[in-house]
Tab-separated table of C-alpha atoms in Angstrom:
chain	number	residue	atom	x	y	z
A	1	MET	CA	49.228	104.096	91.946
A	2	PRO	CA	48.110	107.696	92.647
A	3	THR	CA	46.410	109.554	89.823
A	4	GLU	CA	48.632	112.265	88.341
A	5	VAL	CA	47.597	115.784	89.325
A	6	ALA	CA	48.752	118.611	87.049
A	7	VAL	CA	50.248	121.661	88.748
A	8	SER	CA	51.947	124.620	87.080
A	9	THR	CA	55.334	125.402	88.597
A	10	GLN	CA	54.277	129.056	88.571
A	11	ASP	CA	51.648	128.189	91.181
A	12	VAL	CA	54.075	126.378	93.491
A	13	GLU	CA	55.170	128.112	96.685
A	14	LEU	CA	58.567	127.280	98.199
A	15	LEU	CA	58.388	127.683	101.956
A	16	GLU	CA	60.452	126.856	105.017
A	17	LEU	CA	58.948	123.843	106.769
A	18	ASP	CA	56.461	124.479	109.547
A	19	VAL	CA	56.846	122.003	112.416
A	20	CYS	CA	53.200	120.959	112.010
A	21	GLN	CA	54.129	119.556	108.577
A	22	LEU	CA	56.752	117.189	109.983
A	23	ASN	CA	54.582	114.063	109.809
A	24	SER	CA	53.470	114.817	106.242
A	25	VAL	CA	57.064	115.369	105.156
A	26	ALA	CA	58.214	112.148	106.843
A	27	SER	CA	55.457	110.204	105.054
A	28	LEU	CA	56.354	111.711	101.663
A	29	LEU	CA	60.041	110.912	102.149
A	30	PHE	CA	59.252	107.347	103.202
A	31	GLN	CA	57.361	106.851	99.932
A	32	THR	CA	60.329	108.329	98.064
A	33	TYR	CA	63.051	106.225	99.674
A	34	GLN	CA	61.439	102.901	100.578
A	35	ASN	CA	62.677	101.272	97.340
A	36	ASP	CA	66.047	103.032	97.304
A	37	ALA	CA	68.841	100.440	97.102
A	38	LEU	CA	71.008	102.133	99.722
A	39	MET	CA	68.152	102.583	102.185
A	40	GLN	CA	67.210	98.948	101.713
A	41	ARG	CA	70.798	97.949	102.476
A	42	ILE	CA	71.228	100.253	105.475
A	43	PHE	CA	67.892	99.414	107.084
A	44	GLN	CA	67.986	95.720	106.132
A	45	ALA	CA	64.997	95.288	103.834
A	46	ASP	CA	65.443	91.506	104.042
A	47	LYS	CA	64.542	91.527	107.751
A	48	ALA	CA	61.251	92.068	109.524
A	49	ASP	CA	60.094	95.609	110.284
A	50	TYR	CA	62.150	97.242	107.513
A	51	GLU	CA	59.452	99.837	106.900
A	52	LYS	CA	59.206	100.619	110.611
A	53	ARG	CA	62.968	101.159	110.887
A	54	LEU	CA	63.081	103.349	107.782
A	55	ARG	CA	60.126	105.462	108.894
A	56	ALA	CA	61.720	105.949	112.309
A	57	ALA	CA	65.092	106.884	110.817
A	58	ILE	CA	63.583	109.464	108.466
A	59	ARG	CA	61.625	111.021	111.299
A	60	GLU	CA	64.676	111.148	113.586
A	61	GLU	CA	66.712	112.814	110.836
A	62	LEU	CA	64.000	115.412	110.258
A	63	ILE	CA	63.779	116.153	113.976
A	64	ALA	CA	67.567	116.518	114.173
A	65	GLN	CA	67.571	118.906	111.219
A	66	TRP	CA	64.715	120.918	112.720
A	67	ASP	CA	66.450	121.114	116.126
A	68	ASN	CA	69.676	122.284	114.457
A	69	GLU	CA	67.839	124.882	112.332
A	70	GLN	CA	68.902	123.286	109.066
A	71	PRO	CA	66.893	124.226	105.949
A	72	ILE	CA	63.858	122.101	105.133
A	73	ILE	CA	62.068	123.593	102.126
A	74	ALA	CA	58.578	122.480	101.162
A	75	ALA	CA	56.931	122.883	97.752
A	76	MET	CA	53.284	123.738	98.393
A	77	HIS	CA	50.153	124.402	96.342
A	78	ASP	CA	46.848	125.317	97.996
A	79	ASP	CA	48.136	123.962	101.338
A	80	VAL	CA	49.033	120.628	99.709
A	81	LEU	CA	52.584	119.313	100.168
A	82	LEU	CA	54.002	118.511	96.721
A	83	GLY	CA	57.644	117.904	97.581
A	84	VAL	CA	60.470	118.711	99.953
A	85	VAL	CA	64.243	119.154	100.045
A	86	CYS	CA	66.325	118.932	103.231
A	87	LEU	CA	69.791	120.462	103.586
A	88	SER	CA	72.460	119.856	106.207
A	89	LYS	CA	75.573	121.927	106.679
A	90	VAL	CA	78.227	119.258	106.744
A	91	GLU	CA	79.981	120.164	109.984
A	92	GLN	CA	76.619	120.358	111.774
A	93	GLN	CA	75.358	117.087	110.364
A	94	PHE	CA	78.518	115.241	111.272
A	95	GLY	CA	79.429	117.083	114.472
A	96	PRO	CA	79.358	114.862	117.595
A	97	THR	CA	77.470	117.299	119.851
A	98	SER	CA	74.591	117.978	117.504
A	99	ARG	CA	74.263	114.273	116.679
A	100	TRP	CA	74.200	112.851	120.194
A	101	ASN	CA	70.411	112.909	120.685
A	102	TRP	CA	69.992	111.631	117.129
A	103	TYR	CA	72.418	108.797	117.861
A	104	ILE	CA	70.526	107.642	120.961
A	105	SER	CA	67.164	107.869	119.212
A	106	MET	CA	68.447	105.944	116.204
A	107	LEU	CA	69.788	103.162	118.413
A	108	LEU	CA	66.398	102.834	120.076
A	109	THR	CA	64.312	102.965	116.887
A	110	ALA	CA	66.446	101.613	114.035
A	111	GLY	CA	68.918	99.426	115.921
A	112	TRP	CA	72.691	99.239	116.148
A	113	VAL	CA	73.403	97.802	112.695
A	114	SER	CA	71.433	100.459	110.825
A	115	THR	CA	72.850	103.245	112.997
A	116	ARG	CA	76.386	102.031	112.327
A	117	TYR	CA	75.710	101.895	108.586
A	118	VAL	CA	74.386	105.480	108.587
A	119	LEU	CA	77.419	106.732	110.505
A	120	GLU	CA	79.781	104.952	108.120
A	121	LYS	CA	78.004	106.491	105.143
A	122	GLU	CA	78.411	109.932	106.691
A	123	ARG	CA	82.095	109.286	107.426
A	124	GLN	CA	82.759	108.340	103.810
A	125	ILE	CA	80.992	111.405	102.442
A	126	LYS	CA	82.776	113.751	104.844
A	127	SER	CA	86.161	112.318	103.915
A	128	LEU	CA	85.501	113.073	100.234
A	129	LEU	CA	84.320	116.611	100.905
A	130	LYS	CA	87.656	117.280	102.662
A	131	ASP	CA	86.137	119.692	105.176
A	132	GLN	CA	84.990	122.107	102.477
A	133	PRO	CA	82.168	124.400	103.628
A	134	CYS	CA	79.216	122.648	102.052
A	135	TYR	CA	75.501	121.922	102.272
A	136	LEU	CA	74.490	118.304	101.684
A	137	ILE	CA	71.067	117.412	100.268
A	138	SER	CA	70.113	114.795	102.813
A	139	PHE	CA	66.612	114.179	101.408
A	140	ILE	CA	64.661	115.284	98.349
A	141	GLY	CA	61.329	113.963	97.182
A	142	VAL	CA	58.201	114.791	95.194
A	143	ALA	CA	54.854	113.114	95.832
A	144	GLU	CA	54.210	110.522	93.133
A	145	GLN	CA	51.129	112.234	91.681
A	146	TYR	CA	53.092	115.472	91.134
A	147	GLN	CA	56.224	114.029	89.527
A	148	GLN	CA	57.524	114.834	86.036
A	149	GLN	CA	56.217	118.411	86.275
A	150	GLY	CA	59.399	120.302	87.141
A	151	ILE	CA	58.869	120.396	90.908
A	152	GLY	CA	62.080	118.499	91.645
A	153	ARG	CA	64.045	121.042	89.621
A	154	LEU	CA	62.332	123.853	91.559
A	155	LEU	CA	63.431	122.226	94.803
A	156	CYS	CA	67.035	122.002	93.585
A	157	GLN	CA	66.949	125.666	92.621
A	158	ALA	CA	65.534	126.498	96.057
A	159	ALA	CA	68.327	124.505	97.710
A	160	LEU	CA	70.939	126.449	95.743
A	161	GLN	CA	69.289	129.784	96.551
A	162	GLU	CA	69.094	128.893	100.236
A	163	SER	CA	72.802	128.010	100.217
A	164	VAL	CA	73.629	131.384	98.673
A	165	GLU	CA	71.445	133.340	101.078
A	166	ARG	CA	72.702	131.602	104.210
A	167	GLY	CA	76.292	132.033	103.049
A	168	GLY	CA	79.414	130.390	104.395
A	169	VAL	CA	79.455	127.536	101.880
A	170	ASN	CA	80.928	127.104	98.426
A	171	GLN	CA	79.289	123.838	97.378
A	172	LEU	CA	75.987	121.983	97.364
A	173	ALA	CA	76.485	118.209	97.396
A	174	VAL	CA	74.344	115.097	97.066
A	175	PHE	CA	74.991	111.353	97.191
A	176	ILE	CA	73.131	109.353	94.541
A	177	SER	CA	72.801	105.603	94.109
A	178	ASP	CA	71.086	105.025	90.771
A	179	GLN	CA	71.249	106.233	87.185
A	180	GLN	CA	67.901	108.014	87.250
A	181	GLN	CA	69.053	110.133	90.194
A	182	HIS	CA	72.327	110.819	88.391
A	183	GLN	CA	70.489	112.074	85.304
A	184	PHE	CA	68.167	114.281	87.331
A	185	PHE	CA	70.916	116.014	89.290
A	186	SER	CA	73.092	116.341	86.191
A	187	HIS	CA	70.230	118.177	84.495
A	188	CYS	CA	70.100	120.462	87.546
A	189	GLY	CA	73.765	121.393	87.071
A	190	PHE	CA	75.511	118.946	89.411
A	191	SER	CA	78.668	117.187	88.283
A	192	GLN	CA	80.181	113.969	89.558
A	193	GLN	CA	83.226	114.374	91.782
A	194	HIS	CA	83.719	110.910	93.238
A	195	ALA	CA	82.488	107.384	92.662
A	196	LEU	CA	81.516	106.004	96.041
A	197	ASP	CA	80.366	102.550	97.112
A	198	VAL	CA	78.469	102.565	100.395
A	199	HIS	CA	77.849	99.167	101.981
A	200	ASP	CA	78.268	97.459	98.597
A	201	VAL	CA	75.798	99.823	96.912
A	202	PRO	CA	77.535	101.712	94.072
A	203	GLY	CA	76.917	105.440	93.925
A	204	ALA	CA	78.518	108.820	93.418
A	205	LEU	CA	79.006	112.113	95.195
A	206	LEU	CA	77.882	115.029	93.012
A	207	THR	CA	78.480	118.722	93.670
A	208	LEU	CA	77.290	122.098	92.432
A	209	ASP	CA	79.276	125.283	93.030
A	210	VAL	CA	77.550	127.965	95.090
A	211	ASP	CA	78.276	131.403	93.638
């Protein structure tokens, strides 16, 4: 278990991702999501090479977001990556043209079953958002040694600010699959809109109005 490192939120810089940080971000997000119940279900944790499939899927999603110029905001301190939040404008995340290269890459790296599960998850979320202009938090994570210091809240605030500045949306949304996530996002101002079971994993879709 990494030793906790104290950082004041006043010393944290919130920056748009540089492409050279892509591998570091992918590694941080893998550590964040490897024990997530939904990720374990989608990428079949009971089968061999689960970690390989999850790593590949996270990387492919980051590349797709980078290629489509979707916001990826890093929390940095002295050139150290503390955390990251990734946003996807719903119509761009779910649009067939922008997802084609992602789809092929996912088939090759994660396999058909996992790709189908991801697409079904996206379909369910889109149906609940009812085509409202919206940014979806696709990933958010803080390195273990920097947790419980307010960095996650900073990232949520940065996601909201980015949504306001880019314009064209009226909501920020996130899908959560455990009570700890629910408490965190509730404290950040999100409210539950829909209960949602994805592949037998119970969860909820939470939203925050963008002023």
